[in-house]
Structures are given as structure tokens and as C-alpha cells.
GROMACS .gro file of C-alpha atoms in nm:
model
  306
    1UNK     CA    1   6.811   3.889  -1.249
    2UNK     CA    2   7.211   3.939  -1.255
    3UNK     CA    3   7.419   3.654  -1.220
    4UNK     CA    4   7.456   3.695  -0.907
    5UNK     CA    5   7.152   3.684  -0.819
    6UNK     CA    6   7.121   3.370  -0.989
    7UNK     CA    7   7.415   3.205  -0.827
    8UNK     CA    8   7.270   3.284  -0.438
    9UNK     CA    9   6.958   3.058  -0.574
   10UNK     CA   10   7.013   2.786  -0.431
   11UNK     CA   11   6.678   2.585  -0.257
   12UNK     CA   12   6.704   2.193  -0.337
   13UNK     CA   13   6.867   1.931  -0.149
   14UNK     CA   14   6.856   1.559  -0.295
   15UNK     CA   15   6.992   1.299  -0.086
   16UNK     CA   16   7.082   0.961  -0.246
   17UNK     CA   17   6.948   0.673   0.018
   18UNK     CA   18   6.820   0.380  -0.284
   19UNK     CA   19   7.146   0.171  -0.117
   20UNK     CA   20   7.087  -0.200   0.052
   21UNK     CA   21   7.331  -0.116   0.358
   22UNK     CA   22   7.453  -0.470   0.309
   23UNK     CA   23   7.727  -0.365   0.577
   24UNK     CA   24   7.510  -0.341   0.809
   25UNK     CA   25   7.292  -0.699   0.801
   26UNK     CA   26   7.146  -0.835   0.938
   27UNK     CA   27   6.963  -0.506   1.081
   28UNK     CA   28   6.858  -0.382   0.739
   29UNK     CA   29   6.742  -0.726   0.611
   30UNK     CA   30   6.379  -0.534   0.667
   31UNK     CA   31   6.459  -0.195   0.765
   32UNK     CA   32   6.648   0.091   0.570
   33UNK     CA   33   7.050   0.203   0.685
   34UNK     CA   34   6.911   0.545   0.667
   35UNK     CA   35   6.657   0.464   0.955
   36UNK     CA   36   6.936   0.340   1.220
   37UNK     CA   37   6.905   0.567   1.475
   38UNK     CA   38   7.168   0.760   1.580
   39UNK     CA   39   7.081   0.790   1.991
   40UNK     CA   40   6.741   0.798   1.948
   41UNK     CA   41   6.712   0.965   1.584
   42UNK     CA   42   6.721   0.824   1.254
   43UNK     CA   43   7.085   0.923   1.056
   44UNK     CA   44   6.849   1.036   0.791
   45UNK     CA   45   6.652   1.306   0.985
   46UNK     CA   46   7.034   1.443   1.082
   47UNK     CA   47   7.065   1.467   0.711
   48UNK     CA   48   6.744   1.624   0.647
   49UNK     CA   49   6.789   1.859   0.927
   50UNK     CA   50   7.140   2.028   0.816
   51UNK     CA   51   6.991   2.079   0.492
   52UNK     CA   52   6.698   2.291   0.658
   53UNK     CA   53   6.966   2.509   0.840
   54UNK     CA   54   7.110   2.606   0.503
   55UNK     CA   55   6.773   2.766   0.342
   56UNK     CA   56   6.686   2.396   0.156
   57UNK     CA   57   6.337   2.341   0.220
   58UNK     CA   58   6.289   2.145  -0.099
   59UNK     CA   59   6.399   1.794  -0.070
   60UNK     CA   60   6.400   1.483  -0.303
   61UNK     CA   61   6.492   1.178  -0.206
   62UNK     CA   62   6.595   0.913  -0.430
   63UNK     CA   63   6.492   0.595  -0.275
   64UNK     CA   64   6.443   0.234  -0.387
   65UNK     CA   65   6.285  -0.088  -0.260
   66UNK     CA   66   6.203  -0.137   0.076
   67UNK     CA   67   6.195   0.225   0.201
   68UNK     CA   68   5.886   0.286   0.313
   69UNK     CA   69   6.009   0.372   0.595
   70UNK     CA   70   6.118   0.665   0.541
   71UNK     CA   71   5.812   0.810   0.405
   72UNK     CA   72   5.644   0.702   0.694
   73UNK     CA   73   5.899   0.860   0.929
   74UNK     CA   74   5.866   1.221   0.743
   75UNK     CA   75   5.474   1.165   0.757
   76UNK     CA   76   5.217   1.211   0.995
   77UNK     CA   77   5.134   0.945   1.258
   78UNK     CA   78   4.826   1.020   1.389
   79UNK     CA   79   4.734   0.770   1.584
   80UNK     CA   80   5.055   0.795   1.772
   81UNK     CA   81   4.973   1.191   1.820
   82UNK     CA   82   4.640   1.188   1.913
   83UNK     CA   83   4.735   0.897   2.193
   84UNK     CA   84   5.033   1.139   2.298
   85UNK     CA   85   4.847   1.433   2.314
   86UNK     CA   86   4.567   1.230   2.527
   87UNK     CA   87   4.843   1.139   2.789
   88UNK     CA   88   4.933   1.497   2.801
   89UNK     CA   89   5.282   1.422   2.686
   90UNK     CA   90   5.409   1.745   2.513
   91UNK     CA   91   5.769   1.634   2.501
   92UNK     CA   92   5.721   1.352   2.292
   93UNK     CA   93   5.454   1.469   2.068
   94UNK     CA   94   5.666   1.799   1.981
   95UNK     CA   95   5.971   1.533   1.874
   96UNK     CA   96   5.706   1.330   1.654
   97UNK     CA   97   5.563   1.611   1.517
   98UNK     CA   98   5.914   1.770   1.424
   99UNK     CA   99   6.018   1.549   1.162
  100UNK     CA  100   5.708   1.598   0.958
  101UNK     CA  101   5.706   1.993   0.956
  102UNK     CA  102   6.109   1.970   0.872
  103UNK     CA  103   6.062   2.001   0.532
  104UNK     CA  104   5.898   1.939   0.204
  105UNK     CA  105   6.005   1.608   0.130
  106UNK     CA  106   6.009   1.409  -0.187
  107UNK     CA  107   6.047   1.086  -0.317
  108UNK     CA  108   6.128   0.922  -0.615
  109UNK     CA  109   6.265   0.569  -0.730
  110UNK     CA  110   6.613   0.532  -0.857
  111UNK     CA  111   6.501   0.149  -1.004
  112UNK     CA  112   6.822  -0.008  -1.145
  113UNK     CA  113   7.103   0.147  -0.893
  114UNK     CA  114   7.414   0.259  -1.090
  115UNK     CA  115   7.624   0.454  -0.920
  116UNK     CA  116   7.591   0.781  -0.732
  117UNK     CA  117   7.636   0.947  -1.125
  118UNK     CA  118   7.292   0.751  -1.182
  119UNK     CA  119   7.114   0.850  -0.841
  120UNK     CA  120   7.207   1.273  -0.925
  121UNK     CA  121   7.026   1.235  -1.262
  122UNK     CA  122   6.707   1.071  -1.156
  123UNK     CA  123   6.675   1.435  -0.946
  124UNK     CA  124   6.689   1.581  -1.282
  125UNK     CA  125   6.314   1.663  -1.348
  126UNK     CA  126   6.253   1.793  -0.964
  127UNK     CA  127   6.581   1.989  -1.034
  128UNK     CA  128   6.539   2.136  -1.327
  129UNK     CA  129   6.786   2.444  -1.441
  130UNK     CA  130   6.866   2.516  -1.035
  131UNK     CA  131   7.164   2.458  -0.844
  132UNK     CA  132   7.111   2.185  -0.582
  133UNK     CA  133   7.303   2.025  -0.294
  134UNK     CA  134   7.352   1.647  -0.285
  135UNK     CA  135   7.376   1.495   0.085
  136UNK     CA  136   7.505   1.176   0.113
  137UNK     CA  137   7.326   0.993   0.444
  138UNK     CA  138   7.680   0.860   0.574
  139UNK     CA  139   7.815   1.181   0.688
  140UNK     CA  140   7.666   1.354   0.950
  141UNK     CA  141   7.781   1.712   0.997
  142UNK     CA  142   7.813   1.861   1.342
  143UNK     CA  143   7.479   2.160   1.378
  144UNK     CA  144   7.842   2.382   1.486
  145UNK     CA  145   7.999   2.357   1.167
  146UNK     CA  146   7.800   2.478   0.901
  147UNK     CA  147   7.954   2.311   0.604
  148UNK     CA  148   7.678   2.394   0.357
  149UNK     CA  149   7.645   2.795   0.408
  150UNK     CA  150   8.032   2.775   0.345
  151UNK     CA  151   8.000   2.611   0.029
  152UNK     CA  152   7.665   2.821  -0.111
  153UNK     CA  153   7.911   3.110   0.006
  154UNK     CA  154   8.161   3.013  -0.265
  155UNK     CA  155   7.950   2.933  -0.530
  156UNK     CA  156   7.821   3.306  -0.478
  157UNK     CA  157   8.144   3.415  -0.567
  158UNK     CA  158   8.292   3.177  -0.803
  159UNK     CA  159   7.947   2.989  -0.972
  160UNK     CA  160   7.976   2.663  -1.073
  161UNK     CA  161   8.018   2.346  -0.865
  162UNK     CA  162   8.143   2.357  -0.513
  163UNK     CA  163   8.317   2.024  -0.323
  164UNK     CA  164   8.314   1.955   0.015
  165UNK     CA  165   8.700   1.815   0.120
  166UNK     CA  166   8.870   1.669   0.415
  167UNK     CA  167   9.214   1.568   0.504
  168UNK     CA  168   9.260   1.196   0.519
  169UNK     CA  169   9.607   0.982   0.640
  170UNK     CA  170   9.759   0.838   0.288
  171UNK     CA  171   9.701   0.529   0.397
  172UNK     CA  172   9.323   0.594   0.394
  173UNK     CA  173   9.274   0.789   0.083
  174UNK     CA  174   9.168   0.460  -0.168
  175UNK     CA  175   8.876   0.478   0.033
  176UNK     CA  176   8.750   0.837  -0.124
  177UNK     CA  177   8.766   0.999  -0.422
  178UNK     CA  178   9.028   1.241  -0.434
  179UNK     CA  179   9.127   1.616  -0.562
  180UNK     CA  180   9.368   1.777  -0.785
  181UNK     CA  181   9.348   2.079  -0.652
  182UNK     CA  182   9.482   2.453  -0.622
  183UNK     CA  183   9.469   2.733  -0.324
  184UNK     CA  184   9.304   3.048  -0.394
  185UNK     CA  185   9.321   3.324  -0.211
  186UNK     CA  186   9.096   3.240   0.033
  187UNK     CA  187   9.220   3.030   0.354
  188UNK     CA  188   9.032   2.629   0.318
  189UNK     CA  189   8.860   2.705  -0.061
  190UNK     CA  190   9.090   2.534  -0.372
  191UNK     CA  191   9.028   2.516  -0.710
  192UNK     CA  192   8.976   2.177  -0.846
  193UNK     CA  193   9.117   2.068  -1.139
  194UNK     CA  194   9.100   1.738  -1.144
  195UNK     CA  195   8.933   1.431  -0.958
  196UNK     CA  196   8.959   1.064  -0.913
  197UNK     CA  197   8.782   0.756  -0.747
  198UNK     CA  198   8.928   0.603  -0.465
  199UNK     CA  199   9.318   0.585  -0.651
  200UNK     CA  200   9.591   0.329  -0.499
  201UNK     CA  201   9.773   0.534  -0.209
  202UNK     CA  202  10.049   0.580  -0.469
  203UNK     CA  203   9.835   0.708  -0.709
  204UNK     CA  204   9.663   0.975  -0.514
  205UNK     CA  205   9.770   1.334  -0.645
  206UNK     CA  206   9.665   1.501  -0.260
  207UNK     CA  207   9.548   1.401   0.091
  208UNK     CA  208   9.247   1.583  -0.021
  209UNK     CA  209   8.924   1.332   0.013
  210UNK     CA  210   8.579   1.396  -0.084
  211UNK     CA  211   8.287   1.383   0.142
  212UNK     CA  212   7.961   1.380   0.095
  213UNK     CA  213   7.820   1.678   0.001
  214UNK     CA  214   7.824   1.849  -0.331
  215UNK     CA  215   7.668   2.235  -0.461
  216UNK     CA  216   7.621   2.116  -0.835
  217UNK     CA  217   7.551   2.326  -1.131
  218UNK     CA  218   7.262   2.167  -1.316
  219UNK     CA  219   7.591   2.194  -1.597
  220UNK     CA  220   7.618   1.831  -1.426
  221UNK     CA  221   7.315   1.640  -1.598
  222UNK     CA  222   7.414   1.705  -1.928
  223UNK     CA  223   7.749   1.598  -1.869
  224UNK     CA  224   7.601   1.267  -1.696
  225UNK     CA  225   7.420   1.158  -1.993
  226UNK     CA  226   7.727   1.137  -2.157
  227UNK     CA  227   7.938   1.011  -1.900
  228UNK     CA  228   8.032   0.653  -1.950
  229UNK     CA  229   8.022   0.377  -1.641
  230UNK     CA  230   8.325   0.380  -1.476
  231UNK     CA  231   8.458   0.188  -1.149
  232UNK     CA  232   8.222  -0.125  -1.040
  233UNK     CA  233   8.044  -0.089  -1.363
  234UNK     CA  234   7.870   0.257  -1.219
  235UNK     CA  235   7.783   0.607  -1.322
  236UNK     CA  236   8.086   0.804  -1.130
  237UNK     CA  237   7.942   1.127  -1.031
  238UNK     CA  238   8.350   1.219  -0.981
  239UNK     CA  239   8.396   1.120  -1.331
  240UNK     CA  240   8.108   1.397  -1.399
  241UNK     CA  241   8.283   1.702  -1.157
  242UNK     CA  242   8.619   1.576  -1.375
  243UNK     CA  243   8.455   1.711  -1.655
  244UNK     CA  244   8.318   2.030  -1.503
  245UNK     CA  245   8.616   2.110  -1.375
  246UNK     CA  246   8.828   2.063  -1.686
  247UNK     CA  247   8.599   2.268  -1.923
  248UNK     CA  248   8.470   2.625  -1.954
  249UNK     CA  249   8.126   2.756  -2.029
  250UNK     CA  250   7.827   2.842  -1.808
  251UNK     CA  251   7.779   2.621  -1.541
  252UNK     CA  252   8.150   2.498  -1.560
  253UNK     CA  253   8.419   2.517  -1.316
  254UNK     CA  254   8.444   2.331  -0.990
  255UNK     CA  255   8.595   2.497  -0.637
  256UNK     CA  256   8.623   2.284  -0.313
  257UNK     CA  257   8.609   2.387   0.081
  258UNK     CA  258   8.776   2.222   0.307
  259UNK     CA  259   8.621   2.114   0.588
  260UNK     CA  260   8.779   2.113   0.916
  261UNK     CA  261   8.485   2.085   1.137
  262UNK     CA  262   8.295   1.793   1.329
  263UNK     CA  263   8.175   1.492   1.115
  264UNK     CA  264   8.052   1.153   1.195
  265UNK     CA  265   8.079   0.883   0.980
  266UNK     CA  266   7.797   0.633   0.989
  267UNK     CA  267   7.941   0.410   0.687
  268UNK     CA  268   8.024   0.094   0.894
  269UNK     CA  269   7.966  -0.048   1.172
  270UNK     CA  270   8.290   0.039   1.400
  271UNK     CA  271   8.215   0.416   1.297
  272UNK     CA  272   7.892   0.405   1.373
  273UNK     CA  273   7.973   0.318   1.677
  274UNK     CA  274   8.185   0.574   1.733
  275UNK     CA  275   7.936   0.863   1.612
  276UNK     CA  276   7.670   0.714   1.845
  277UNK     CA  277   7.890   0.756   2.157
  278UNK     CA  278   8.025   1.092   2.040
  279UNK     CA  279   7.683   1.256   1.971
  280UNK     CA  280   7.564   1.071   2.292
  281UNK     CA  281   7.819   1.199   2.520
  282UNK     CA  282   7.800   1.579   2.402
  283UNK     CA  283   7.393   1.534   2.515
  284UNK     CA  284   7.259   1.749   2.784
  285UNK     CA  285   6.997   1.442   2.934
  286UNK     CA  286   7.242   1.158   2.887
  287UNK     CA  287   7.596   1.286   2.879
  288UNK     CA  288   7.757   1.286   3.245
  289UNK     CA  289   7.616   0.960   3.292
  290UNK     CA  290   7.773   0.846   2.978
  291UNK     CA  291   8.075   0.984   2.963
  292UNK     CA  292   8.112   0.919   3.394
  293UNK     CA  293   8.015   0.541   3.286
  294UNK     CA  294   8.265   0.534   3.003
  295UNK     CA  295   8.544   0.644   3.226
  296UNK     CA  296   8.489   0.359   3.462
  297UNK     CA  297   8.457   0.095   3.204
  298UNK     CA  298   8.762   0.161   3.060
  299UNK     CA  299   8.986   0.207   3.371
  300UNK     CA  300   8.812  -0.124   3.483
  301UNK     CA  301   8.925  -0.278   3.172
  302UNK     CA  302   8.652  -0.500   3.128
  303UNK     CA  303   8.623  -0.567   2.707
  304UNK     CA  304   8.999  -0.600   2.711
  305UNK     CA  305   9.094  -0.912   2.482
  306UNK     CA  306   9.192  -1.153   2.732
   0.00000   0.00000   0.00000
């Protein structure tokens, strides 16, 4: 196989969701953040599905306590089929039935959370020696923009780790971690040579903040098992891509794309919100009578502070 060849291989997702969502109490007291439902679908199965449209069939979750869930949600329900397919209700029973046949989807514990660093190398066994993408469940990326094929794209024809970017007000950049970073010659793809975690606005070297989702050499476990805990006491997968992108040898090297398309944040609760009206309003069933009733509930001003 050339190394080419090698480079286009590219079939696992792992998506971190072993988090508390302590923003969001008391609604995930008993049930997981991943399992909100964003109109009427879980944020995770968004997650799961943009993954699918990029060729990654294979997908590991790392979970922890109390997420059941969403094993259960990627499972069969049988009952609930059967009774649906006894009413003769098509509709429904196709939506039930399409989260199961999504994907393969795996699940292990991360146990003692620490750090995003910590999450990526509990995927190391079900990884192996392959590249693999890591979603994080708080972005949502618009079915339009398809942020992953971009990013497999330049791995293709640069190897190494890819980065996905966007371009953040200064004032908002402490909230990310942030690039160092070069153009290329190719419009929205930098080099990255250097990366750090949520710096003080003065501090920042670019407006350049990452999002979640990462193509990562499996360069990056070796490099986490020597990687030190860093801010909050955690396993910094940043502090890992500083290293990749600093040295040389196989597997080394990290590029970024910058992404320019539709996201939704689901992180807290005011842009939740937001990506719950926005997804909402853009739907076929619901959407004039959304956006008609939104347009009248503004002009009237009703939830004005008095």
C-alpha cells in the first residue's frame, strides 16, 4: 500500500460524551446532555449522523456513568416496533429504526475523567495504528457543510493531524483553544504550528479557535502517554497536537481548515436555545409556522424586560 493509500484510510470516529453536563441541571440529574433533543432528536444522533456522511461507520464512544441511555437509543426497541408496525405507522417506525442501522456503535468507559487528552487515549485499543476523527457532541455541523470530507481531504495530501478552526471575536477567544498558525497555498487550510488552551484575550496569538473535531494520527497516543496534566488538572489533548505540530517524523505535523460553514453550538443553555430554533425554523413540517409565530412574538414584544 503507498502512503497514500494509507493516508485516505480513514474509518473510525470516537466521540467523547463521559461529561456530567452540570450546565445543564437540573435536566441531566438522570438523563445524559448528549440525549437533549435537539427538535425532536437527540444532539448525539446529529453527531453520529455527520460522521456516517464522511465514510465512518466505526464508532466508539467513550462514555461514563449514567449513560445508558445512549446505548439504548442506538439499540433496538422492539417492543416499541412491533406496537408501531401493528398501528400501521411507517413514519415513525422508519425514524426508530434509523438510529439503530446508523452505524456500528461502540462503547467503552472512560472511569476517572481527565481531560479530553484522557478520553482520546481510552479509544486507543479500538483505534489501533488508524487515523480516526474525534467529534465532540457540542458542535453540531450543518448536513450542507461537510466539514469532515474537507479535513480527510487534507490529510490526503499533507498526512498527519488535521484541525477543524473558526473565527471567533477577541473578546471570545479564552473560551477555545487557539492556533498559531500559517496559510498555505490553499484558500481556508493553515499550517499549525503551535496551540494553546483557552489564553487571556491578550495572550491569544490569532482569532483562530478550535472546534470540535479533530483527524488525528494515531502519532497522538504515544505522545499522550507522555503528556503531562495541564489546565484544571487535565490531560490537554491541545497540549498533545502542540507536540505534533512542533516535531517531525511519521505521523507528525498538524494542518487546520477553517470552517466557514453552519454550526450550532449546544454547550449552554442560551445556545442551545438558539440551535433548537435555528434547526427548527429551516424544517419543512414545522418551519412557516415557526418562523410566522416568531415574527409575531417579537413585533408584539411580549418577553421584553418590563
Amino acid at each position: 500500500m503507498s502512503e497514500r493509500d494509507e493516508r485516505r484510510t480513514v474509518r473510525k470516529a470516537v466521540i467523547p460524551a463521559a461529561g456530567q453536563g452540570t450546565r445543564f441541571l437540573p435536566a441531566t440529574k438522570a438523563m445524559p446532555k448528549e440525549m437533549l433533543p435537539v427538535v425532536d432528536t437527540p444532539a448525539i444522533q446529529y453527531i453520529v449522523e455527520e460522521a456516517v456522511r464522511a465514510g465512518l461507520t466505526d464508532v466508539l464512544m467513550i462514555t461514563g456513568r449514567n449513560k445508558r441511555p445512549l446505548e439504548d437509543h442506538f439499540d433496538r426497541n422492539v417492543e416499541l416496533e412491533v406496537g408501531l408496525q401493528a398501528k400501521g405507522d411507517k413514519t415513525k417506525l422508519a425514524r426508530v429504526q434509523e438510529s439503530t442501522d446508523l452505524a456500528q456503535v461502540h462503547y467503552v468507559r472512560q472511569g476517572d475523567p481527565k481531560g479530553l487528552g484522557h478520553a482520546v487515549l481510552v479509544a486507543e485499543q479500538h483505534v489501533g495504528d488508524e487515523p480516526f476523527v474525534v467529534l465532540l457532541g457540542d458542535d453540531i455541523v450543518d448536513a450542507r457543510d461537510p466539514l469532515l470530507d474537507a479535513m480527510i481531504e487534507v490529510r490526503e495530501q499533507h498526512g498527519g493531524s488535521v484541525v477543524a478552526f473558526m473565527e471567533v471575536p477577541e473578546d471570545q477567544i479564552h473560551l477555545y483553544g487557539c492556533a498559531v498558525a500559517e496559510p498555505t497555498g490553499t484558500e481556508d487550510v493553515v499550517r499549525v504550528s503551535g496551540l494553546v488552551e483557552k489564553p487571556k484575550r491578550e495572550e491569544a496569538p490569532s482569532n483562530l479557535a478550535i472546534i470540535g473535531r479533530y483527524l488525528l494520527d494515531p502519532a497522538v497516543f504515544a505522545v499522550l502517554h507522555e503528556t503531562a496534566p495541564g489546565k484544571g488538572g487535565e490531560i490537554q489533548l491541545t497540549d498533545a497536537l502542540q507536540v505534533l505540530a512542533q516535531g517531525t517524523g511519521p505521523g507528525y505535523g498538524v494542518h487546520g481548515v477553517v470552517f466557514r460553514g453552519r454550526r450550532y453550538d449546544t454547550g449552554d443553555k442560551l445556545d442551545y436555545i438558539k440551535a433548537v430554533v435555528r434547526l427548527a425554523s429551516e424544517r419543512e413540517d414545522i418551519g412557516p409556522e415557526l418562523r410566522a409565530w416568531l415574527g409575531e412574538y417579537v413585533a408584539s414584544g411580549a418577553g421584553a424586560p418590563s
